[in-house]
Coordinates of C-alpha atoms and ligand atoms in Angstrom, one line a residue:
P9 CA -29.2 -36.5 -19.1
V10 CA -32.9 -37.5 -19.1
A11 CA -33.6 -41.2 -20.0
P12 CA -35.9 -41.9 -22.9
G13 CA -39.5 -41.2 -21.9
G14 CA -38.2 -38.8 -19.4
R15 CA -38.6 -41.2 -16.4
I16 CA -36.7 -40.4 -13.3
L17 CA -36.6 -42.4 -10.1
I18 CA -35.4 -40.5 -7.0
K19 CA -34.4 -43.2 -4.5
G20 CA -33.9 -43.1 -0.8
G21 CA -34.6 -39.5 0.0
K22 CA -36.8 -38.0 2.7
V23 CA -39.8 -36.5 1.0
V24 CA -40.9 -33.4 2.7
N25 CA -44.4 -31.9 2.3
E26 CA -45.9 -29.1 4.4
D27 CA -47.7 -31.5 6.7
C28 CA -45.3 -34.5 7.0
S29 CA -42.0 -36.0 6.0
E30 CA -41.5 -39.6 4.9
M31 CA -38.7 -41.8 3.6
S32 CA -40.0 -42.4 0.0
D33 CA -39.0 -42.8 -3.5
V34 CA -40.4 -40.5 -6.1
L35 CA -41.1 -41.6 -9.7
V36 CA -41.3 -38.8 -12.3
E37 CA -42.9 -39.5 -15.7
D38 CA -44.0 -37.1 -18.5
G39 CA -43.5 -34.0 -16.4
K40 CA -45.6 -35.3 -13.6
I41 CA -45.1 -37.2 -10.3
A42 CA -46.2 -40.7 -11.2
A43 CA -45.7 -42.4 -7.8
V44 CA -44.5 -41.7 -4.3
G45 CA -43.8 -44.6 -2.0
A46 CA -41.3 -46.9 -0.3
D47 CA -39.0 -49.0 -2.5
L48 CA -40.7 -48.2 -5.8
Q49 CA -40.0 -50.8 -8.5
V50 CA -40.0 -49.6 -12.0
A51 CA -40.4 -51.7 -15.1
G52 CA -38.4 -50.4 -18.0
E53 CA -35.9 -47.6 -18.3
A54 CA -35.5 -44.8 -15.8
R55 CA -32.7 -42.6 -14.7
V56 CA -32.1 -43.3 -11.0
I57 CA -31.0 -40.4 -8.8
E58 CA -29.7 -41.5 -5.3
A59 CA -31.0 -39.1 -2.6
A60 CA -29.9 -40.9 0.5
G61 CA -29.2 -38.4 3.3
K62 CA -31.0 -35.7 1.3
L63 CA -34.4 -34.1 1.4
V64 CA -36.8 -34.1 -1.6
L65 CA -38.8 -30.8 -1.5
P66 CA -41.5 -29.3 -3.7
G67 CA -39.7 -26.8 -5.9
G68 CA -39.7 -23.3 -4.5
I69 CA -42.4 -20.8 -5.6
D70 CA -41.2 -17.1 -5.6
T71 CA -44.4 -15.1 -5.3
H72 CA -42.8 -11.8 -6.3
T73 CA -40.4 -11.0 -9.1
H74 CA -39.9 -8.2 -11.6
M75 CA -37.8 -9.6 -14.4
E76 CA -36.6 -7.0 -16.9
L77 CA -38.9 -4.4 -15.5
A78 CA -38.6 -0.9 -17.0
F79 CA -38.7 1.2 -13.9
M80 CA -37.3 4.6 -12.7
G81 CA -35.6 5.4 -16.0
T82 CA -33.9 2.1 -16.6
T83 CA -34.5 -1.7 -17.0
A84 CA -33.9 -4.5 -14.5
V85 CA -30.9 -6.5 -15.6
D86 CA -32.2 -10.0 -14.8
D87 CA -34.4 -10.9 -17.7
F88 CA -36.8 -13.8 -17.9
H89 CA -34.1 -16.1 -19.2
V90 CA -31.2 -15.3 -16.8
G91 CA -33.6 -14.7 -13.9
T92 CA -35.5 -18.0 -14.1
K93 CA -32.2 -19.9 -14.7
A94 CA -30.8 -18.4 -11.5
A95 CA -34.1 -19.3 -9.8
L96 CA -33.6 -23.0 -10.8
A97 CA -30.0 -22.9 -9.5
G98 CA -31.4 -21.9 -6.2
G99 CA -34.1 -24.5 -6.0
T100 CA -37.0 -22.3 -7.2
T101 CA -39.1 -23.8 -9.9
M102 CA -41.8 -21.2 -10.4
I103 CA -42.0 -17.4 -10.2
L104 CA -45.0 -15.1 -10.1
D105 CA -44.0 -11.9 -11.9
F106 CA -45.9 -8.6 -12.2
V107 CA -47.5 -7.0 -15.3
I108 CA -47.3 -3.2 -14.5
P109 CA -49.2 -1.1 -17.0
Q110 CA -48.4 2.6 -17.2
K111 CA -51.2 4.8 -15.8
G112 CA -54.0 5.3 -18.3
T113 CA -53.0 2.3 -20.5
S114 CA -54.7 -1.0 -21.2
L115 CA -54.1 -3.9 -18.7
L116 CA -54.8 -6.4 -21.4
E117 CA -52.3 -5.0 -23.8
A118 CA -49.7 -4.9 -21.0
Y119 CA -50.5 -8.5 -20.1
E120 CA -50.1 -9.6 -23.7
T121 CA -46.8 -7.7 -24.0
W122 CA -45.5 -9.4 -20.9
R123 CA -46.6 -12.9 -22.0
N124 CA -44.8 -12.3 -25.4
T125 CA -41.7 -11.2 -23.5
A126 CA -41.7 -14.0 -21.0
D127 CA -43.0 -17.0 -22.9
P128 CA -39.9 -17.6 -25.2
K129 CA -37.4 -16.9 -22.4
V130 CA -38.6 -18.6 -19.2
C131 CA -36.6 -21.6 -18.0
C132 CA -39.1 -22.4 -15.2
D133 CA -42.9 -22.2 -15.0
Y134 CA -44.4 -18.8 -14.2
S135 CA -47.6 -17.0 -13.7
L136 CA -48.6 -13.3 -13.7
H137 CA -50.1 -10.8 -11.2
V138 CA -51.4 -7.6 -12.8
A139 CA -51.0 -4.2 -11.3
V140 CA -53.9 -1.7 -11.2
T141 CA -52.2 1.6 -11.5
W142 CA -55.3 3.8 -12.4
W143 CA -59.0 3.4 -12.1
G144 CA -61.9 3.6 -14.6
D145 CA -64.6 1.5 -16.2
K146 CA -62.1 0.1 -18.7
V147 CA -59.8 -1.1 -16.0
K148 CA -62.7 -2.8 -14.2
K149 CA -63.8 -4.5 -17.4
E150 CA -60.2 -5.6 -18.2
M151 CA -59.8 -7.1 -14.8
Q152 CA -62.7 -9.3 -15.5
T153 CA -61.3 -10.4 -18.8
L154 CA -58.0 -11.2 -17.3
V155 CA -59.6 -13.4 -14.7
Q156 CA -62.1 -15.1 -17.0
E157 CA -59.9 -15.6 -20.0
K158 CA -56.2 -15.0 -19.2
G159 CA -55.4 -17.0 -16.1
V160 CA -54.9 -14.1 -13.7
N161 CA -56.4 -14.2 -10.2
S162 CA -54.4 -11.5 -8.3
F163 CA -54.1 -7.7 -8.8
K164 CA -51.6 -5.4 -7.1
M165 CA -52.6 -1.9 -6.0
F166 CA -50.0 0.7 -5.1
M167 CA -50.5 3.0 -2.1
A168 CA -47.1 4.6 -2.9
Y169 CA -45.4 6.0 -6.0
K170 CA -47.6 9.2 -5.9
D171 CA -48.6 10.5 -9.3
I172 CA -47.2 7.3 -11.0
F173 CA -48.9 4.2 -9.7
M174 CA -50.6 5.3 -6.5
L175 CA -54.4 4.9 -6.0
Q176 CA -56.5 7.0 -3.7
D177 CA -58.6 5.3 -1.0
H178 CA -61.8 5.5 -3.0
E179 CA -60.0 3.8 -5.9
L180 CA -58.7 1.1 -3.7
Y181 CA -62.2 0.6 -2.5
A182 CA -63.4 0.2 -6.1
A183 CA -60.5 -2.0 -7.1
F184 CA -61.0 -4.3 -4.1
S185 CA -64.7 -4.5 -4.7
Q186 CA -64.0 -5.6 -8.3
C187 CA -61.5 -8.2 -7.0
K188 CA -64.2 -9.6 -4.7
D189 CA -66.8 -9.7 -7.5
I190 CA -64.5 -11.6 -9.9
G191 CA -62.9 -13.9 -7.3
A192 CA -59.4 -12.4 -7.3
I193 CA -57.1 -11.7 -4.4
A194 CA -56.2 -8.0 -3.9
Q195 CA -52.5 -7.3 -3.3
V196 CA -51.2 -4.1 -1.9
H197 CA -47.9 -2.2 -1.9
A198 CA -48.6 -0.7 1.5
E199 CA -46.8 2.7 2.1
N200 CA -48.4 6.1 2.4
G201 CA -47.4 7.8 -0.8
D202 CA -48.4 11.3 0.4
L203 CA -46.2 11.0 3.5
I204 CA -43.3 9.7 1.4
A205 CA -43.5 12.8 -0.8
E206 CA -43.4 15.0 2.3
G207 CA -40.6 13.0 3.8
V208 CA -38.5 13.3 0.7
K209 CA -38.9 17.2 0.7
K210 CA -37.8 17.2 4.3
M211 CA -34.7 15.0 3.8
L212 CA -33.6 16.9 0.8
S213 CA -34.1 20.3 2.6
L214 CA -31.8 18.9 5.4
G215 CA -29.1 18.2 2.8
I216 CA -29.6 14.4 3.1
T217 CA -29.2 13.1 -0.5
G218 CA -27.6 9.7 0.1
P219 CA -29.3 6.3 0.4
E220 CA -30.0 6.8 4.2
G221 CA -32.5 9.4 3.0
H222 CA -34.5 6.7 1.3
E223 CA -35.3 5.0 4.7
L224 CA -35.5 8.3 6.7
C225 CA -38.2 9.7 4.4
R226 CA -40.4 6.7 4.8
P227 CA -40.0 5.2 8.3
E228 CA -41.9 2.1 9.6
D229 CA -45.0 4.1 10.5
V230 CA -45.5 5.0 6.9
E231 CA -45.7 1.3 6.0
A232 CA -47.7 0.3 9.1
E233 CA -50.4 3.0 8.5
A234 CA -50.9 2.0 4.9
T235 CA -51.0 -1.7 5.9
Q236 CA -53.8 -1.0 8.4
R237 CA -55.7 1.2 5.9
A238 CA -55.6 -1.5 3.2
I239 CA -56.8 -4.1 5.7
T240 CA -59.7 -1.7 6.8
I241 CA -60.7 -1.1 3.2
A242 CA -60.5 -4.8 2.2
H243 CA -62.6 -5.7 5.3
A244 CA -65.2 -3.1 4.3
V245 CA -65.8 -5.0 1.1
N246 CA -65.1 -8.4 2.5
C247 CA -62.3 -8.9 0.0
P248 CA -59.2 -11.1 0.7
L249 CA -56.0 -9.2 0.9
Y250 CA -52.4 -10.0 0.4
V251 CA -49.7 -7.6 1.6
V252 CA -46.7 -7.8 -0.6
H253 CA -43.2 -7.2 0.7
V254 CA -43.8 -6.8 4.4
M255 CA -40.6 -5.1 5.5
S256 CA -41.0 -3.9 9.0
K257 CA -41.9 -5.2 12.4
S258 CA -44.6 -2.5 12.6
A259 CA -46.3 -3.6 9.4
A260 CA -45.9 -7.3 10.3
K261 CA -47.6 -6.6 13.7
V262 CA -50.5 -5.0 11.9
V263 CA -50.9 -8.1 9.6
A264 CA -50.6 -10.4 12.6
G265 CA -53.2 -8.4 14.6
A266 CA -55.6 -8.5 11.7
R267 CA -55.3 -12.2 11.3
R268 CA -55.9 -12.7 15.0
S269 CA -59.1 -10.7 14.7
G270 CA -60.2 -13.0 11.8
R271 CA -59.4 -10.9 8.8
V272 CA -58.6 -12.8 5.6
V273 CA -55.2 -11.3 5.1
F274 CA -51.8 -12.8 4.1
G275 CA -48.4 -11.2 4.6
E276 CA -45.4 -11.8 2.3
P277 CA -41.9 -10.9 3.7
I278 CA -39.1 -11.3 1.2
A279 CA -35.6 -12.8 1.2
A280 CA -34.0 -9.4 1.6
G281 CA -36.0 -8.6 4.7
L282 CA -35.3 -12.0 6.2
G283 CA -31.6 -12.2 5.4
T284 CA -30.3 -8.6 5.8
D285 CA -31.3 -5.2 7.2
G286 CA -31.3 -1.5 6.5
T287 CA -28.2 -0.6 8.5
H288 CA -26.4 -0.8 5.1
Y289 CA -28.0 2.5 4.0
W290 CA -25.6 4.2 6.4
H291 CA -22.5 2.5 4.9
K292 CA -19.8 4.9 3.9
D293 CA -19.4 3.4 0.5
W294 CA -22.2 5.0 -1.6
A295 CA -22.5 2.0 -4.1
H296 CA -22.7 -0.5 -1.2
A297 CA -25.5 1.5 0.4
A298 CA -27.4 2.1 -2.8
G299 CA -27.4 -1.6 -3.6
F300 CA -29.9 -2.1 -0.8
V301 CA -32.4 0.6 -1.9
M302 CA -35.9 -0.8 -2.5
G303 CA -39.4 0.1 -1.5
P304 CA -40.5 -0.3 1.2
P305 CA -36.9 0.0 2.6
L306 CA -35.1 -2.5 4.6
R307 CA -35.3 -1.4 8.2
P308 CA -32.3 -0.3 10.3
D309 CA -33.6 -2.1 13.4
P310 CA -31.3 -5.2 13.3
S311 CA -33.9 -7.4 15.1
T312 CA -36.3 -7.1 12.1
P313 CA -35.2 -10.2 10.1
G314 CA -35.4 -12.5 13.1
Y315 CA -38.8 -11.1 14.0
L316 CA -40.2 -11.6 10.5
M317 CA -38.9 -15.1 10.5
D318 CA -40.6 -15.8 13.9
L319 CA -43.9 -14.6 12.4
L320 CA -43.5 -16.8 9.4
A321 CA -42.8 -19.8 11.7
N322 CA -46.1 -19.3 13.6
D323 CA -48.3 -18.4 10.6
D324 CA -48.7 -14.7 11.4
L325 CA -47.0 -14.3 8.0
S326 CA -47.7 -16.8 5.3
V327 CA -45.4 -16.9 2.3
T328 CA -42.0 -15.6 1.0
G329 CA -41.1 -13.9 -2.2
T330 CA -38.1 -11.8 -3.2
D331 CA -39.2 -8.7 -5.1
N332 CA -36.2 -9.6 -7.3
C333 CA -35.8 -6.4 -9.3
T334 CA -32.1 -6.0 -10.0
F335 CA -30.2 -3.0 -11.1
S336 CA -26.4 -3.0 -11.5
V337 CA -24.2 -0.5 -9.7
C338 CA -24.0 1.9 -12.7
Q339 CA -27.8 1.9 -12.9
K340 CA -28.1 2.6 -9.2
A341 CA -25.8 5.5 -9.8
L342 CA -28.6 7.4 -11.6
G343 CA -29.3 8.5 -8.0
K344 CA -25.7 9.3 -7.0
E345 CA -26.7 12.9 -6.1
D346 CA -30.3 12.2 -5.1
F347 CA -31.6 9.1 -3.3
T348 CA -35.0 9.5 -5.0
K349 CA -33.5 8.7 -8.3
I350 CA -31.8 5.4 -7.2
P351 CA -33.8 2.7 -9.0
N352 CA -35.6 0.7 -6.4
G353 CA -34.9 -3.1 -6.2
V354 CA -32.7 -5.9 -4.9
N355 CA -31.8 -9.5 -5.8
G356 CA -33.1 -12.6 -4.2
V357 CA -34.6 -15.1 -6.7
E358 CA -31.5 -17.3 -6.6
D359 CA -30.8 -17.1 -2.9
R360 CA -34.2 -17.1 -1.2
M361 CA -34.4 -20.8 -0.5
S362 CA -30.9 -21.0 1.0
V363 CA -31.3 -17.8 3.0
I364 CA -34.6 -19.0 4.5
W365 CA -33.2 -22.4 5.3
E366 CA -30.2 -20.8 7.1
K367 CA -32.1 -18.1 9.0
G368 CA -35.3 -20.2 9.5
V369 CA -34.4 -23.9 9.8
H370 CA -30.7 -23.9 10.6
S371 CA -31.4 -21.3 13.3
A372 CA -34.1 -23.6 14.7
K373 CA -37.0 -21.2 14.3
M374 CA -38.9 -23.7 12.1
D375 CA -38.8 -27.3 10.9
E376 CA -38.4 -28.6 7.3
N377 CA -42.2 -28.9 6.9
R378 CA -42.8 -25.2 7.8
F379 CA -40.0 -24.4 5.4
V380 CA -41.9 -26.1 2.6
A381 CA -45.1 -24.3 3.6
I382 CA -43.6 -20.8 3.4
T383 CA -41.4 -21.3 0.4
S384 CA -43.9 -23.3 -1.8
S385 CA -47.2 -24.8 -0.5
N386 CA -48.8 -21.7 0.9
A387 CA -48.1 -19.7 -2.2
A388 CA -49.7 -22.5 -4.3
K389 CA -52.7 -22.5 -2.0
I390 CA -53.2 -18.8 -1.9
F391 CA -52.8 -18.4 -5.7
N392 CA -54.9 -21.5 -6.5
L393 CA -52.1 -23.7 -7.9
Y394 CA -52.4 -26.4 -5.2
P395 CA -51.7 -29.4 -5.4
Q396 CA -50.5 -29.0 -9.0
K397 CA -47.7 -27.0 -7.5
G398 CA -46.4 -27.0 -3.9
R399 CA -46.9 -30.7 -3.1
I400 CA -45.1 -33.9 -3.7
A401 CA -47.9 -36.3 -4.6
K402 CA -49.0 -38.5 -7.4
G403 CA -50.4 -36.3 -10.2
S404 CA -48.6 -33.1 -9.2
D405 CA -46.2 -31.3 -11.5
A406 CA -42.7 -32.7 -11.2
D407 CA -41.1 -29.6 -9.9
L408 CA -38.7 -30.9 -7.3
V409 CA -35.5 -30.1 -5.4
I410 CA -33.1 -32.5 -3.9
W411 CA -31.8 -30.5 -1.0
D412 CA -28.7 -31.1 1.1
P413 CA -29.4 -29.7 4.6
Q414 CA -25.9 -30.3 5.8
A415 CA -23.9 -28.8 2.9
T416 CA -23.0 -25.1 2.9
R417 CA -22.4 -22.5 0.3
T418 CA -21.2 -19.0 0.4
I419 CA -23.3 -16.5 -1.4
S420 CA -21.3 -14.2 -3.8
A421 CA -21.8 -12.1 -6.9
K422 CA -18.7 -13.9 -8.2
T423 CA -20.5 -17.2 -8.3
H424 CA -24.2 -16.4 -8.6
H425 CA -26.1 -16.9 -11.8
Q426 CA -28.0 -13.6 -11.8
A427 CA -27.1 -10.8 -14.2
V428 CA -26.6 -8.2 -11.5
D429 CA -23.1 -7.3 -10.6
Y430 CA -23.4 -7.4 -6.8
N431 CA -25.4 -9.4 -4.2
I432 CA -27.0 -8.1 -1.1
F433 CA -26.2 -11.3 0.7
E434 CA -22.5 -11.2 -0.3
G435 CA -20.4 -13.5 2.0
M436 CA -23.4 -15.1 3.8
V437 CA -22.7 -18.8 4.5
C438 CA -25.9 -20.8 4.1
H439 CA -26.6 -24.3 5.2
G440 CA -29.1 -25.9 2.8
V441 CA -27.9 -26.3 -0.7
P442 CA -30.0 -27.4 -3.8
V443 CA -28.1 -30.4 -5.3
V444 CA -30.5 -31.2 -8.1
T445 CA -33.4 -29.2 -9.4
I446 CA -36.1 -30.9 -11.5
S447 CA -38.5 -28.7 -13.5
R448 CA -41.5 -30.1 -15.5
G449 CA -39.9 -33.5 -15.1
N450 CA -36.5 -32.6 -16.4
V451 CA -33.2 -32.4 -14.5
V452 CA -32.4 -28.7 -15.1
Y453 CA -29.7 -28.2 -12.5
E454 CA -27.3 -30.7 -11.2
H455 CA -24.2 -30.3 -9.1
G456 CA -23.6 -26.7 -10.2
N457 CA -24.5 -27.1 -13.9
L458 CA -27.6 -25.6 -15.5
L459 CA -29.1 -27.8 -18.3
V460 CA -32.0 -25.8 -19.6
E461 CA -33.0 -23.8 -22.6
P462 CA -35.1 -20.6 -22.8
G463 CA -38.7 -21.4 -23.3
H464 CA -38.6 -24.6 -21.2
G465 CA -41.0 -23.1 -18.7
R466 CA -44.7 -22.5 -19.3
F467 CA -47.3 -20.0 -18.3
I468 CA -49.5 -21.5 -15.6
P469 CA -53.0 -20.1 -15.7
R470 CA -54.8 -19.7 -12.4
K471 CA -58.6 -19.9 -11.7
P472 CA -60.5 -17.4 -9.6
F473 CA -62.5 -18.0 -6.3
C474 CA -59.7 -20.1 -4.8
E475 CA -61.4 -22.0 -1.9
F476 CA -58.4 -21.6 0.4
V477 CA -58.9 -17.8 0.2
Y478 CA -62.6 -17.4 -0.6
K479 CA -64.4 -20.0 1.6
R480 CA -64.4 -17.8 4.7
V481 CA -65.2 -14.8 2.6
H482 CA -68.3 -16.5 1.1
Q483 CA -69.4 -17.9 4.4
R484 CA -69.4 -14.3 5.8
D485 CA -71.3 -13.1 2.8
Q486 CA -74.0 -15.7 3.5
V487 CA -74.2 -15.6 7.3
A488 CA -73.1 -12.1 8.3
K489 CA -75.3 -10.1 5.9
P490 CA -76.5 -6.9 7.5
C491 CA -80.2 -6.8 7.5
A492 CA -82.8 -4.1 8.4
V493 CA -84.9 -4.2 11.6
K494 CA -88.6 -4.9 10.8
R495 CA -90.8 -2.1 12.3
M496 CA -94.4 -0.8 12.1
P497 CA -94.6 2.3 9.9
Y498 CA -93.9 5.5 11.7
S499 CA -97.2 7.1 12.8
V500 CA -97.5 10.8 13.6
I501 CA -100.6 10.3 15.7
K502 CA -98.9 7.8 18.1
Y503 CA -96.2 10.3 18.9
T504 CA -98.3 13.4 19.2
K505 CA -99.3 14.3 22.7
E506 CA -103.0 14.8 23.3
P507 CA -103.8 18.4 24.2
Q508 CA -104.5 18.7 28.0
Ligands
LIG621 O1 -38.2 -1.6 -4.8 C1 -39.0 -2.3 -5.3 N1 -39.9 -3.0 -4.5 N2 -39.1 -2.4 -6.7 C2 -40.1 -3.1 -7.4 C3 -41.4 -2.4 -7.4 C4 -42.3 -2.8 -6.3 O2 -42.8 -1.9 -5.6 O3 -42.5 -3.9 -6.0
LIG622 ZN1 -44.2 -2.9 -4.4
LIG623 ZN1 -23.2 -3.2 4.4
LIG624 ZN1 -42.3 -5.7 -6.2

């Protein structure tokens, strides 16, 4: 459906960027945005897409996915092919996935394995965060290589998953220090792994083996404490920090408080936490309850989603991901007798944009520009992709969504494009529907049809020392350097009293 030369003219839509909206046409050529302006005239052939009454948005960037992750004894069912296709159907044109090396193994080898897995399958552009699951000189060296040669500028450290991925405080200190030295952003999974281990023992001893035990063993405090600790450690080394999957009001308040006292910290709530809550863990149907199990858990306080959305609206929280890590019902059943064995993870990559439009914009907590900021531009800024991604402007990548703010769709596993056999948003009616998705200058989704082949997407390398994140950090290094007080040398005579 793409005209020769791949030119597309989007006519008559309202172009929405994070800072303004304008009635403009958009010309796409060779995978890039060639022009943005009123009444663009194009010489030669171009496919014209009418967008009157619609919004034209920068494609969504999902900051947090785990396609086909091998985890907790099984493998996530959405692979890079199906998962990125579903992303496009939902208006997301880029994902950031995680390389998670096993403890003691090479980060570089894990990265190469993940590239080899993803490159031939991805239907949209992608980039990679790398997890630091153990500490040593080799890890430190490989982080540097990843930043300097492999296009990685973000590393995730786990404070949970004791004995598997968890780092101790002194290791966090070392890892954050290295991030700072090489110009990367430190990311944390903030939950106190020791307290979770104790909480698990307690719940099992009380005979609580169902999904409700998953939340009860790790209440909000456990997340908030680790969030504060990570912020304290990052501040001690003046390293920028990014808190992944902020799931509770308590943790969100910690991030907000830190930002208000000037810390360079960013909080990422996810679609699940914005669109649903943890009351489902108490559902009588085991499979229904288990479907919501992820770490940190969704919170039973039903005011949580609205609260997190308010904080996104006012910039206390910055970006949205999904933590898309999907396990079908039979995989969840690995934990049918013990909640600790339920593979952790939920869906979101397809529905994030619509859920946030519904709960954020349609509910009047934010406007269309803030929607673009939290679904696309801020991610591009923090991870050093801006304005290649996250903005509709001449020269930017042609990753676009034509969005119908009036149309509605009902989310269901029966109609979604993901591989997983249920949907945590089942039955939710969302205003805000992607009508056309354009990735790399090609129409890849149109009126319900996906028109894309595996391998269409590309790995997008990212450079270190992103100014958006590091300018304040470097300013502090220069200006707020501690320095010693100049004194005369200590003299014994001066302080010895003369004999009377
Ligand atoms: O439950 C989750 N979040 N699964 C994926 C792994 C992680 O911690 O992000
Ligand atoms: Zn995590
Ligand atoms: Zn339910
Ligand atoms: Zn995750």
